[in-house]
């Protein structure tokens, strides 16, 4: 089997890799219908996050169950299933509280940029569909595995409600789907912070009512202007830098909620500064498993179309171009289609 392997900064190769198989009785192996490149894949790709030797890449997936271990009960070969980027048992105390990405048995799912993938803890991790979906739904269903689930968590963790004023910091795929999620949750005003015309357009399509191009202190000042000096009820931070975190906190009203779902890189918060903001913070790796059943239902009923976030589709063997296009911000998100015979 051939799959994507990262060797070092900007050196991603599509080459022979071990074919995944059942290692534990709780595993499943799925044949991917589609996979994609994540914004978080760009951190190691750019060398901003060290890797220990050649690393199989990819953690977003959906597809047909090919094989299951002897202990797996809830999914069977032939079913179409979606899972989270962290495997979870879905039974431990953290899972029962809805924080499956903090599962006591959590395991990262790695190597999804390939035709086949081993998924640990299949019963807890995978959500099977009752019927095989039509091809046109695959991009939206794939997005639920991480990017859409993360956008939804950003909105949920920031307590977006009917009538809320919401700010979304970050115009990557997660930020854009944060806009869509806030819209779906009934937000009245959604201010997307973006200076990129194509992304501004998609933000508007997803439900943004205002666009703010300024960033940093100027961006936060512009939000204050737009909210009569009050700040927003809910701010979704979808980047993970010092500047974006501070911009998000400064844009939130006292008593408001700020969620952060971009993996922080070099972020440090000042305790005294935070103390006087009265802002409620909640974030982390999105527990997308919690949301999968409801989000699958919304996609199947045609209520949401998060697959629009994929503006580049490539055969899997061109995975390197997918990374390049996202790195250079020529593409918002690249969808990869495994080749039939690999
Ligand atoms: Zn658990």
JSON list of C-alpha atoms in Angstrom, two decimals, residues 167-250:
[
{"chain": "A", "resi": 167, "resn": "UNK", "atom": "CA", "xyz": [-16.82, 36.67, 16.52]},
{"chain": "A", "resi": 168, "resn": "UNK", "atom": "CA", "xyz": [-14.73, 34.07, 14.71]},
{"chain": "A", "resi": 169, "resn": "UNK", "atom": "CA", "xyz": [-10.96, 34.59, 14.75]},
{"chain": "A", "resi": 170, "resn": "UNK", "atom": "CA", "xyz": [-9.28, 32.65, 11.94]},
{"chain": "A", "resi": 171, "resn": "UNK", "atom": "CA", "xyz": [-10.43, 32.08, 8.38]},
{"chain": "A", "resi": 172, "resn": "UNK", "atom": "CA", "xyz": [-9.00, 28.59, 7.94]},
{"chain": "A", "resi": 173, "resn": "UNK", "atom": "CA", "xyz": [-11.36, 25.68, 7.40]},
{"chain": "A", "resi": 174, "resn": "UNK", "atom": "CA", "xyz": [-12.12, 25.36, 11.14]},
{"chain": "A", "resi": 175, "resn": "UNK", "atom": "CA", "xyz": [-12.93, 29.07, 11.49]},
{"chain": "A", "resi": 176, "resn": "UNK", "atom": "CA", "xyz": [-15.20, 28.97, 8.44]},
{"chain": "A", "resi": 177, "resn": "UNK", "atom": "CA", "xyz": [-17.04, 25.95, 9.83]},
{"chain": "A", "resi": 178, "resn": "UNK", "atom": "CA", "xyz": [-17.22, 27.76, 13.18]},
{"chain": "A", "resi": 179, "resn": "UNK", "atom": "CA", "xyz": [-19.22, 30.39, 11.28]},
{"chain": "A", "resi": 180, "resn": "UNK", "atom": "CA", "xyz": [-21.50, 27.69, 9.84]},
{"chain": "A", "resi": 181, "resn": "UNK", "atom": "CA", "xyz": [-21.94, 26.15, 13.30]},
{"chain": "A", "resi": 182, "resn": "UNK", "atom": "CA", "xyz": [-22.76, 29.49, 14.95]},
{"chain": "A", "resi": 183, "resn": "UNK", "atom": "CA", "xyz": [-25.34, 30.10, 12.22]},
{"chain": "A", "resi": 184, "resn": "UNK", "atom": "CA", "xyz": [-26.87, 26.66, 12.78]},
{"chain": "A", "resi": 185, "resn": "UNK", "atom": "CA", "xyz": [-27.07, 27.39, 16.54]},
{"chain": "A", "resi": 186, "resn": "UNK", "atom": "CA", "xyz": [-29.06, 30.54, 15.82]},
{"chain": "A", "resi": 187, "resn": "UNK", "atom": "CA", "xyz": [-26.51, 33.33, 16.27]},
{"chain": "A", "resi": 188, "resn": "UNK", "atom": "CA", "xyz": [-27.90, 36.67, 15.15]},
{"chain": "A", "resi": 189, "resn": "UNK", "atom": "CA", "xyz": [-24.69, 38.42, 14.27]},
{"chain": "A", "resi": 190, "resn": "UNK", "atom": "CA", "xyz": [-21.54, 36.61, 13.14]},
{"chain": "A", "resi": 191, "resn": "UNK", "atom": "CA", "xyz": [-18.41, 38.64, 12.58]},
{"chain": "A", "resi": 192, "resn": "UNK", "atom": "CA", "xyz": [-15.73, 36.74, 10.64]},
{"chain": "A", "resi": 193, "resn": "UNK", "atom": "CA", "xyz": [-12.19, 38.05, 10.89]},
{"chain": "A", "resi": 194, "resn": "UNK", "atom": "CA", "xyz": [-10.51, 37.54, 7.52]},
{"chain": "A", "resi": 195, "resn": "UNK", "atom": "CA", "xyz": [-8.49, 39.48, 5.01]},
{"chain": "A", "resi": 196, "resn": "UNK", "atom": "CA", "xyz": [-8.66, 36.88, 2.26]},
{"chain": "A", "resi": 197, "resn": "UNK", "atom": "CA", "xyz": [-11.35, 37.52, -0.43]},
{"chain": "A", "resi": 198, "resn": "UNK", "atom": "CA", "xyz": [-12.16, 33.87, -1.25]},
{"chain": "A", "resi": 199, "resn": "UNK", "atom": "CA", "xyz": [-12.46, 33.04, 2.45]},
{"chain": "A", "resi": 200, "resn": "UNK", "atom": "CA", "xyz": [-14.56, 36.12, 3.15]},
{"chain": "A", "resi": 201, "resn": "UNK", "atom": "CA", "xyz": [-16.93, 34.97, 0.42]},
{"chain": "A", "resi": 202, "resn": "UNK", "atom": "CA", "xyz": [-17.27, 31.46, 1.88]},
{"chain": "A", "resi": 203, "resn": "UNK", "atom": "CA", "xyz": [-17.71, 32.94, 5.38]},
{"chain": "A", "resi": 204, "resn": "UNK", "atom": "CA", "xyz": [-20.64, 34.99, 4.02]},
{"chain": "A", "resi": 205, "resn": "UNK", "atom": "CA", "xyz": [-22.09, 31.87, 2.38]},
{"chain": "A", "resi": 206, "resn": "UNK", "atom": "CA", "xyz": [-21.82, 30.04, 5.71]},
{"chain": "A", "resi": 207, "resn": "UNK", "atom": "CA", "xyz": [-23.67, 32.84, 7.52]},
{"chain": "A", "resi": 208, "resn": "UNK", "atom": "CA", "xyz": [-21.24, 35.63, 8.46]},
{"chain": "A", "resi": 209, "resn": "UNK", "atom": "CA", "xyz": [-23.04, 38.98, 8.69]},
{"chain": "A", "resi": 210, "resn": "UNK", "atom": "CA", "xyz": [-19.89, 41.14, 8.99]},
{"chain": "A", "resi": 211, "resn": "UNK", "atom": "CA", "xyz": [-16.26, 40.83, 7.93]},
{"chain": "A", "resi": 212, "resn": "UNK", "atom": "CA", "xyz": [-13.38, 42.45, 9.79]},
{"chain": "A", "resi": 213, "resn": "UNK", "atom": "CA", "xyz": [-10.02, 42.52, 7.98]},
{"chain": "A", "resi": 214, "resn": "UNK", "atom": "CA", "xyz": [-7.97, 44.12, 10.78]},
{"chain": "A", "resi": 215, "resn": "UNK", "atom": "CA", "xyz": [-6.16, 41.84, 13.22]},
{"chain": "A", "resi": 216, "resn": "UNK", "atom": "CA", "xyz": [-4.40, 41.99, 16.57]},
{"chain": "A", "resi": 217, "resn": "UNK", "atom": "CA", "xyz": [-5.16, 45.07, 18.69]},
{"chain": "A", "resi": 218, "resn": "UNK", "atom": "CA", "xyz": [-6.69, 46.84, 15.69]},
{"chain": "A", "resi": 219, "resn": "UNK", "atom": "CA", "xyz": [-8.96, 43.87, 15.09]},
{"chain": "A", "resi": 220, "resn": "UNK", "atom": "CA", "xyz": [-10.15, 43.80, 18.71]},
{"chain": "A", "resi": 221, "resn": "UNK", "atom": "CA", "xyz": [-10.72, 47.58, 18.56]},
{"chain": "A", "resi": 222, "resn": "UNK", "atom": "CA", "xyz": [-12.85, 47.15, 15.43]},
{"chain": "A", "resi": 223, "resn": "UNK", "atom": "CA", "xyz": [-14.98, 44.52, 17.23]},
{"chain": "A", "resi": 224, "resn": "UNK", "atom": "CA", "xyz": [-15.49, 46.97, 20.09]},
{"chain": "A", "resi": 225, "resn": "UNK", "atom": "CA", "xyz": [-16.67, 49.59, 17.59]},
{"chain": "A", "resi": 226, "resn": "UNK", "atom": "CA", "xyz": [-19.08, 47.12, 15.98]},
{"chain": "A", "resi": 227, "resn": "UNK", "atom": "CA", "xyz": [-20.54, 46.09, 19.35]},
{"chain": "A", "resi": 228, "resn": "UNK", "atom": "CA", "xyz": [-20.97, 49.60, 20.80]},
{"chain": "A", "resi": 229, "resn": "UNK", "atom": "CA", "xyz": [-17.97, 49.17, 23.08]},
{"chain": "A", "resi": 230, "resn": "UNK", "atom": "CA", "xyz": [-19.37, 46.02, 24.71]},
{"chain": "A", "resi": 231, "resn": "UNK", "atom": "CA", "xyz": [-17.59, 43.09, 23.04]},
{"chain": "A", "resi": 232, "resn": "UNK", "atom": "CA", "xyz": [-19.05, 39.85, 21.70]},
{"chain": "A", "resi": 233, "resn": "UNK", "atom": "CA", "xyz": [-21.03, 37.25, 23.65]},
{"chain": "A", "resi": 234, "resn": "UNK", "atom": "CA", "xyz": [-19.03, 34.41, 22.10]},
{"chain": "A", "resi": 235, "resn": "UNK", "atom": "CA", "xyz": [-15.62, 34.45, 20.45]},
{"chain": "A", "resi": 236, "resn": "UNK", "atom": "CA", "xyz": [-14.21, 31.42, 18.65]},
{"chain": "A", "resi": 237, "resn": "UNK", "atom": "CA", "xyz": [-10.40, 31.34, 18.43]},
{"chain": "A", "resi": 238, "resn": "UNK", "atom": "CA", "xyz": [-9.44, 29.02, 15.57]},
{"chain": "A", "resi": 239, "resn": "UNK", "atom": "CA", "xyz": [-5.74, 29.78, 14.98]},
{"chain": "A", "resi": 240, "resn": "UNK", "atom": "CA", "xyz": [-3.54, 29.13, 18.03]},
{"chain": "A", "resi": 241, "resn": "UNK", "atom": "CA", "xyz": [-1.04, 32.01, 18.04]},
{"chain": "A", "resi": 242, "resn": "UNK", "atom": "CA", "xyz": [-0.34, 34.57, 20.76]},
{"chain": "A", "resi": 243, "resn": "UNK", "atom": "CA", "xyz": [-1.81, 37.34, 18.62]},
{"chain": "A", "resi": 244, "resn": "UNK", "atom": "CA", "xyz": [-5.00, 35.45, 17.79]},
{"chain": "A", "resi": 245, "resn": "UNK", "atom": "CA", "xyz": [-5.57, 34.38, 21.42]},
{"chain": "A", "resi": 246, "resn": "UNK", "atom": "CA", "xyz": [-5.19, 37.94, 22.71]},
{"chain": "A", "resi": 247, "resn": "UNK", "atom": "CA", "xyz": [-7.33, 39.29, 19.90]},
{"chain": "A", "resi": 248, "resn": "UNK", "atom": "CA", "xyz": [-10.05, 36.80, 20.85]},
{"chain": "A", "resi": 249, "resn": "UNK", "atom": "CA", "xyz": [-9.92, 37.54, 24.58]},
{"chain": "A", "resi": 250, "resn": "UNK", "atom": "CA", "xyz": [-9.96, 41.29, 23.94]}
]
